[in-house]
Structure formats: C-alpha cells, structure tokens
Coordinates of C-alpha atoms in Angstrom, one line a residue:
X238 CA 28.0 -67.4 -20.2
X239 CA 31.1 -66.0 -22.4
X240 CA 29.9 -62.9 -21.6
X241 CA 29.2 -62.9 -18.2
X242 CA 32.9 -63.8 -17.7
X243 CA 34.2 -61.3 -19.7
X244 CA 32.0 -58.3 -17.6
X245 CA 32.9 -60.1 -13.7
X246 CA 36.5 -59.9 -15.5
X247 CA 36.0 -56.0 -16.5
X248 CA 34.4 -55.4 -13.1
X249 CA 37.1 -57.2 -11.1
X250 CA 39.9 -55.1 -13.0
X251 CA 37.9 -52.1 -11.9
X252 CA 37.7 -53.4 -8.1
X253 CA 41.5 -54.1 -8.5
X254 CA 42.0 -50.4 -9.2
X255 CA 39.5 -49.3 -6.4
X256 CA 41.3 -51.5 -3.8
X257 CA 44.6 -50.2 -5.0
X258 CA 43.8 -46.0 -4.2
X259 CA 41.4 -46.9 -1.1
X260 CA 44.3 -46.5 1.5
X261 CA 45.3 -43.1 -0.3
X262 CA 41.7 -41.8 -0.9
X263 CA 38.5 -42.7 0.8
X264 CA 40.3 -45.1 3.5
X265 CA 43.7 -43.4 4.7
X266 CA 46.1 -45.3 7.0
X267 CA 47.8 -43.1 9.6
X268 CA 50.2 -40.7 9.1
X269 CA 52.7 -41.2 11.2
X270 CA 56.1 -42.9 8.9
X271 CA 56.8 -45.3 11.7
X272 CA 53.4 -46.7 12.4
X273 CA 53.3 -50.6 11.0
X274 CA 50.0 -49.2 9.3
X275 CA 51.6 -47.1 7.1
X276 CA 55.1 -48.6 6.4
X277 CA 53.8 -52.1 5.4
X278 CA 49.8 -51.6 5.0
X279 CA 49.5 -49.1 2.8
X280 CA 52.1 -50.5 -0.1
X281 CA 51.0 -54.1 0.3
X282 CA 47.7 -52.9 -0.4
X283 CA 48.9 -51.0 -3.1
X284 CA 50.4 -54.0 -4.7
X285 CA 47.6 -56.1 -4.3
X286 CA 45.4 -53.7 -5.5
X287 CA 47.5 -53.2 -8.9
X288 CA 48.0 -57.2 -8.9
X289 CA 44.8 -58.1 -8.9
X290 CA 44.4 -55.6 -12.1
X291 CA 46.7 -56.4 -14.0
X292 CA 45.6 -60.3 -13.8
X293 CA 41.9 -58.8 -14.0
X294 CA 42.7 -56.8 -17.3
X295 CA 45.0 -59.3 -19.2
X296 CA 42.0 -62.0 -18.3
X297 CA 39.3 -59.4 -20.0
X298 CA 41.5 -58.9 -22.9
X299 CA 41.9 -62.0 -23.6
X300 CA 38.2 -63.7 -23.0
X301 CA 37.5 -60.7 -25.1
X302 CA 40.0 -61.6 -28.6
X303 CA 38.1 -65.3 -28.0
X304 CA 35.0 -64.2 -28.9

C-alpha cells in the first residue's frame, strides 16, 4: 500500500506539471491580451498546475525518506 501512494504521488506531481504547460502547449488560450481567457485563465492555470506539484513532489519525497 506504501507504495502505491508513493507512485499516485509521483504520477500526480507529473499531472501537476502537465496541467501547468497545457494552456501554453497542446491546449492554447486565445491570443488576444484583453480576452478574460488569456489575462486570468492562462496564469491561474499556471499556478495551479505548479501548486499542485510542488505539494505532489514534497508528498513523494517524503512518503519516500519513510520507507
């Protein structure tokens, strides 16, 4: 069970990262400056996407120094 957790962890950090450069890669907002889309969409995603990592990855190191 330890390391099931410890892989969804890895995998989620890796999701995190994904989620992070989908708006900029594979999934671009508009162009246009003005547009809601890109003014407030694209950096909350951004954040979320790098939030979710960093909480992913400090949650794999440590289930990983426990074992």
């Amino acid at each position: 069970m330890k390391k099931l957790n410890l892989i969804l962890s890895a995998v989620t950090a890796l999701l995190g990262l994904l989620v992070a450069l989908a708006p900029y890669t594979f999934a671009p907002v508009c162009k246009m400056a003005t547009m809601h889309c890109h003014a407030v969409t694209r950096p909350t995603v951004l954040v979320f996407g790098i939030l979710i990592f960093v909480v992913s990855a400090v949650q794999t190191i440590t289930l990983w120094k426990k074992q």
